Amino acid sequence: MTNTGMKGARSAAAALAFAAILGLTACGPSTSNFPGQPTGKGGPNNPTGEQQRESIFGEDGLKLFGGGSSGDDQGSGIGVNSFLWRASLDTIAFMPLASADPFGGVIITDWYQDPKTPGERFKVTVYILDRRLRADGVKVAVFRQTRAENGTGEWVDAAVTMATPMQIENAILVRARQLRISTIEATESR
């Protein structure tokens, strides 16, 4: 290699090393101030006494097995009211579960066919809408299908009476109330 070629290779290596050092120093802590960021040493990842660190689990954090007694009807630290959640699972326990999301408050069953009525099947979706035990904290959607009469045996969507989802909602609320009362009685007897 000639003398000029070696100088070119050295300057290319020096430029590459300089770029690497410049890139690594850019990854260091920032002293910039952004709107909503307190001045001084704190930042979103290093909070000061002025600013609390934000969490994806909310102000109280994640509580899986209960927690402090805040005096409300929240139950455990799942995303919805624990009494409504448990009551929903108890009420539709005879149906096979397809999905259950305790943080989003959605329970979806698979199709259930009652042995007494082989020509129809049902599917239920329960939405728990609140962290408090309230009458409007649960919503139920019921889907019904019947066998086609054309002899193909295919399932066809069918209408559901408006009373059916309301009856399931009422059963869930009654069971949630029973669970809450039994929890209160258990804590008072200690």
mmCIF file of C-alpha atoms in Angstrom:
data_model
loop_
_atom_site.group_PDB
_atom_site.id
_atom_site.type_symbol
_atom_site.label_atom_id
_atom_site.label_comp_id
_atom_site.label_asym_id
_atom_site.label_seq_id
_atom_site.Cartn_x
_atom_site.Cartn_y
_atom_site.Cartn_z
ATOM 1 C CA MET A 1 0.000 0.000 0.000
ATOM 2 C CA THR A 2 1.326 3.434 -0.845
ATOM 3 C CA ASN A 3 1.889 6.235 1.597
ATOM 4 C CA THR A 4 -1.146 8.133 0.274
ATOM 5 C CA GLY A 5 -3.374 5.076 0.604
ATOM 6 C CA MET A 6 -2.364 4.602 4.248
ATOM 7 C CA LYS A 7 -3.076 8.250 5.044
ATOM 8 C CA GLY A 8 -6.560 7.878 3.501
ATOM 9 C CA ALA A 9 -7.248 4.733 5.526
ATOM 10 C CA ARG A 10 -6.059 6.442 8.731
ATOM 11 C CA SER A 11 -8.226 9.485 8.137
ATOM 12 C CA ALA A 12 -11.224 7.257 7.381
ATOM 13 C CA ALA A 13 -10.592 5.312 10.610
ATOM 14 C CA ALA A 14 -10.209 8.573 12.546
ATOM 15 C CA ALA A 15 -13.465 9.896 11.079
ATOM 16 C CA LEU A 16 -15.239 6.652 11.989
ATOM 17 C CA ALA A 17 -13.871 6.755 15.561
ATOM 18 C CA PHE A 18 -14.910 10.408 15.900
ATOM 19 C CA ALA A 19 -18.436 9.573 14.676
ATOM 20 C CA ALA A 20 -18.660 6.687 17.145
ATOM 21 C CA ILE A 21 -17.557 8.873 20.058
ATOM 22 C CA LEU A 22 -19.964 11.598 18.991
ATOM 23 C CA GLY A 23 -22.783 9.051 18.763
ATOM 24 C CA LEU A 24 -22.044 7.616 22.208
ATOM 25 C CA THR A 25 -21.906 11.019 23.877
ATOM 26 C CA ALA A 26 -25.303 11.820 22.382
ATOM 27 C CA CYS A 27 -26.732 8.927 24.437
ATOM 28 C CA GLY A 28 -25.768 10.562 27.734
ATOM 29 C CA PRO A 29 -28.078 12.466 30.065
ATOM 30 C CA SER A 30 -29.706 15.540 28.644
ATOM 31 C CA THR A 31 -29.701 18.936 30.285
ATOM 32 C CA SER A 32 -32.468 20.249 28.037
ATOM 33 C CA ASN A 33 -35.669 21.527 29.581
ATOM 34 C CA PHE A 34 -38.926 20.569 27.929
ATOM 35 C CA PRO A 35 -42.405 21.911 28.699
ATOM 36 C CA GLY A 36 -43.724 20.259 31.853
ATOM 37 C CA GLN A 37 -40.255 19.150 32.943
ATOM 38 C CA PRO A 38 -39.016 20.704 36.180
ATOM 39 C CA THR A 39 -35.819 22.681 36.088
ATOM 40 C CA GLY A 40 -32.798 21.329 37.907
ATOM 41 C CA LYS A 41 -31.537 17.758 38.021
ATOM 42 C CA GLY A 42 -34.912 15.983 37.749
ATOM 43 C CA GLY A 43 -36.528 14.586 34.672
ATOM 44 C CA PRO A 44 -39.180 12.052 33.734
ATOM 45 C CA ASN A 45 -36.853 9.120 34.468
ATOM 46 C CA ASN A 46 -35.247 10.681 37.550
ATOM 47 C CA PRO A 47 -38.067 12.403 39.447
ATOM 48 C CA THR A 48 -37.461 14.994 42.100
ATOM 49 C CA GLY A 49 -39.686 15.735 45.067
ATOM 50 C CA GLU A 50 -41.624 18.144 42.845
ATOM 51 C CA GLN A 51 -42.595 15.557 40.233
ATOM 52 C CA GLN A 52 -43.736 11.974 40.822
ATOM 53 C CA ARG A 53 -42.810 9.245 38.405
ATOM 54 C CA GLU A 54 -45.697 8.275 36.135
ATOM 55 C CA SER A 55 -46.694 4.620 35.946
ATOM 56 C CA ILE A 56 -48.658 2.626 33.428
ATOM 57 C CA PHE A 57 -50.526 1.110 36.394
ATOM 58 C CA GLY A 58 -51.876 4.447 37.676
ATOM 59 C CA GLU A 59 -51.269 6.391 40.868
ATOM 60 C CA ASP A 60 -51.611 3.413 43.227
ATOM 61 C CA GLY A 61 -49.474 1.046 41.197
ATOM 62 C CA LEU A 62 -50.281 -2.610 40.595
ATOM 63 C CA LYS A 63 -51.956 -4.487 43.443
ATOM 64 C CA LEU A 64 -52.601 -8.119 42.678
ATOM 65 C CA PHE A 65 -53.671 -9.407 46.084
ATOM 66 C CA GLY A 66 -55.455 -6.438 47.606
ATOM 67 C CA GLY A 67 -53.604 -3.622 49.254
ATOM 68 C CA GLY A 68 -54.165 -0.699 51.545
ATOM 69 C CA SER A 69 -57.671 0.016 52.755
ATOM 70 C CA SER A 70 -58.755 2.995 50.728
ATOM 71 C CA GLY A 71 -62.348 2.672 51.919
ATOM 72 C CA ASP A 72 -63.927 2.216 48.494
ATOM 73 C CA ASP A 73 -65.350 -0.864 46.803
ATOM 74 C CA GLN A 74 -62.455 -1.493 44.460
ATOM 75 C CA GLY A 75 -61.440 -4.849 45.853
ATOM 76 C CA SER A 76 -58.097 -6.085 44.559
ATOM 77 C CA GLY A 77 -55.800 -4.292 42.141
ATOM 78 C CA ILE A 78 -57.260 -5.652 38.919
ATOM 79 C CA GLY A 79 -58.448 -3.039 36.464
ATOM 80 C CA VAL A 80 -62.118 -3.476 37.353
ATOM 81 C CA ASN A 81 -64.238 -4.097 40.421
ATOM 82 C CA SER A 82 -63.214 -7.462 41.859
ATOM 83 C CA PHE A 83 -66.714 -8.303 43.100
ATOM 84 C CA LEU A 84 -68.231 -7.732 39.650
ATOM 85 C CA TRP A 85 -65.378 -9.692 38.067
ATOM 86 C CA ARG A 86 -65.806 -12.704 40.331
ATOM 87 C CA ALA A 87 -69.607 -12.558 40.129
ATOM 88 C CA SER A 88 -69.419 -12.494 36.322
ATOM 89 C CA LEU A 89 -67.202 -15.562 36.271
ATOM 90 C CA ASP A 90 -69.465 -17.347 38.760
ATOM 91 C CA THR A 91 -72.629 -16.494 36.805
ATOM 92 C CA ILE A 92 -71.396 -17.742 33.433
ATOM 93 C CA ALA A 93 -69.325 -20.621 34.839
ATOM 94 C CA PHE A 94 -71.439 -23.200 32.974
ATOM 95 C CA MET A 95 -70.226 -21.787 29.639
ATOM 96 C CA PRO A 96 -66.718 -22.441 28.269
ATOM 97 C CA LEU A 97 -64.443 -19.389 28.454
ATOM 98 C CA ALA A 98 -62.748 -18.160 25.299
ATOM 99 C CA SER A 99 -61.042 -15.102 26.836
ATOM 100 C CA ALA A 100 -60.875 -13.274 30.161
ATOM 101 C CA ASP A 101 -59.067 -9.942 30.593
ATOM 102 C CA PRO A 102 -59.143 -8.717 34.231
ATOM 103 C CA PHE A 103 -57.386 -5.442 33.397
ATOM 104 C CA GLY A 104 -59.703 -4.532 30.534
ATOM 105 C CA GLY A 105 -62.762 -6.030 32.202
ATOM 106 C CA VAL A 106 -63.889 -8.227 29.310
ATOM 107 C CA ILE A 107 -65.009 -11.854 29.561
ATOM 108 C CA ILE A 108 -65.851 -13.708 26.351
ATOM 109 C CA THR A 109 -67.334 -17.195 26.331
ATOM 110 C CA ASP A 110 -67.199 -19.753 23.584
ATOM 111 C CA TRP A 111 -70.398 -21.087 22.051
ATOM 112 C CA TYR A 112 -72.523 -23.038 24.530
ATOM 113 C CA GLN A 113 -75.178 -25.514 23.438
ATOM 114 C CA ASP A 114 -77.692 -26.634 26.053
ATOM 115 C CA PRO A 115 -78.285 -30.395 25.791
ATOM 116 C CA LYS A 116 -82.042 -29.764 26.164
ATOM 117 C CA THR A 117 -82.108 -27.559 23.034
ATOM 118 C CA PRO A 118 -79.649 -29.004 20.496
ATOM 119 C CA GLY A 119 -80.810 -26.687 17.699
ATOM 120 C CA GLU A 120 -79.517 -23.464 19.285
ATOM 121 C CA ARG A 121 -76.365 -22.160 20.921
ATOM 122 C CA PHE A 122 -75.336 -19.041 22.828
ATOM 123 C CA LYS A 123 -72.245 -16.914 23.296
ATOM 124 C CA VAL A 124 -71.874 -14.208 25.976
ATOM 125 C CA THR A 125 -69.582 -11.208 26.326
ATOM 126 C CA VAL A 126 -69.458 -9.448 29.709
ATOM 127 C CA TYR A 127 -68.048 -5.919 29.982
ATOM 128 C CA ILE A 128 -67.181 -4.606 33.437
ATOM 129 C CA LEU A 129 -67.177 -0.846 33.071
ATOM 130 C CA ASP A 130 -66.246 0.520 36.490
ATOM 131 C CA ARG A 131 -63.914 -0.030 39.425
ATOM 132 C CA ARG A 132 -66.818 0.604 41.776
ATOM 133 C CA LEU A 133 -69.634 -1.797 42.578
ATOM 134 C CA ARG A 134 -72.469 -0.089 40.741
ATOM 135 C CA ALA A 135 -75.577 -1.271 38.931
ATOM 136 C CA ASP A 136 -74.380 0.322 35.686
ATOM 137 C CA GLY A 137 -70.883 -1.151 36.099
ATOM 138 C CA VAL A 138 -71.644 -4.282 34.083
ATOM 139 C CA LYS A 139 -72.924 -4.740 30.527
ATOM 140 C CA VAL A 140 -73.743 -8.066 28.877
ATOM 141 C CA ALA A 141 -74.056 -8.912 25.189
ATOM 142 C CA VAL A 142 -75.673 -12.217 24.235
ATOM 143 C CA PHE A 143 -75.376 -13.817 20.810
ATOM 144 C CA ARG A 144 -77.632 -16.645 19.644
ATOM 145 C CA GLN A 145 -77.470 -18.986 16.688
ATOM 146 C CA THR A 146 -79.839 -21.688 15.443
ATOM 147 C CA ARG A 147 -79.395 -24.546 13.000
ATOM 148 C CA ALA A 148 -80.449 -23.725 9.464
ATOM 149 C CA GLU A 149 -83.625 -25.462 8.402
ATOM 150 C CA ASN A 150 -82.395 -26.085 4.875
ATOM 151 C CA GLY A 151 -80.726 -29.340 5.917
ATOM 152 C CA THR A 152 -77.124 -28.114 5.642
ATOM 153 C CA GLY A 153 -76.673 -27.995 9.398
ATOM 154 C CA GLU A 154 -75.056 -24.533 9.295
ATOM 155 C CA TRP A 155 -75.451 -22.138 12.201
ATOM 156 C CA VAL A 156 -77.434 -18.975 11.458
ATOM 157 C CA ASP A 157 -77.583 -15.856 13.635
ATOM 158 C CA ALA A 158 -80.885 -15.446 15.473
ATOM 159 C CA ALA A 159 -82.483 -12.682 17.508
ATOM 160 C CA VAL A 160 -82.076 -12.477 21.279
ATOM 161 C CA THR A 161 -84.802 -11.003 23.460
ATOM 162 C CA MET A 162 -83.837 -7.799 25.290
ATOM 163 C CA ALA A 163 -84.648 -9.488 28.608
ATOM 164 C CA THR A 164 -81.875 -12.094 28.289
ATOM 165 C CA PRO A 165 -78.845 -9.771 28.737
ATOM 166 C CA MET A 166 -80.682 -7.888 31.495
ATOM 167 C CA GLN A 167 -81.369 -11.139 33.372
ATOM 168 C CA ILE A 168 -77.683 -12.068 33.221
ATOM 169 C CA GLU A 169 -76.679 -8.549 34.352
ATOM 170 C CA ASN A 170 -79.086 -8.793 37.307
ATOM 171 C CA ALA A 171 -77.748 -12.234 38.251
ATOM 172 C CA ILE A 172 -74.186 -10.839 38.179
ATOM 173 C CA LEU A 173 -75.187 -7.887 40.383
ATOM 174 C CA VAL A 174 -76.940 -10.144 42.909
ATOM 175 C CA ARG A 175 -73.879 -12.406 43.099
ATOM 176 C CA ALA A 176 -71.532 -9.400 43.426
ATOM 177 C CA ARG A 177 -73.628 -8.086 46.295
ATOM 178 C CA GLN A 178 -73.450 -11.501 48.004
ATOM 179 C CA LEU A 179 -69.661 -11.598 47.592
ATOM 180 C CA ARG A 180 -69.289 -8.090 49.025
ATOM 181 C CA ILE A 181 -71.487 -8.863 52.037
ATOM 182 C CA SER A 182 -69.582 -12.072 52.752
ATOM 183 C CA THR A 183 -66.281 -10.151 52.547
ATOM 184 C CA ILE A 184 -67.538 -7.489 54.963
ATOM 185 C CA GLU A 185 -68.805 -10.136 57.387
ATOM 186 C CA ALA A 186 -65.483 -11.993 57.219
ATOM 187 C CA THR A 187 -63.495 -8.847 58.050
ATOM 188 C CA GLU A 188 -65.850 -7.863 60.905
ATOM 189 C CA SER A 189 -65.605 -11.293 62.509
ATOM 190 C CA ARG A 190 -61.815 -11.050 62.860
#
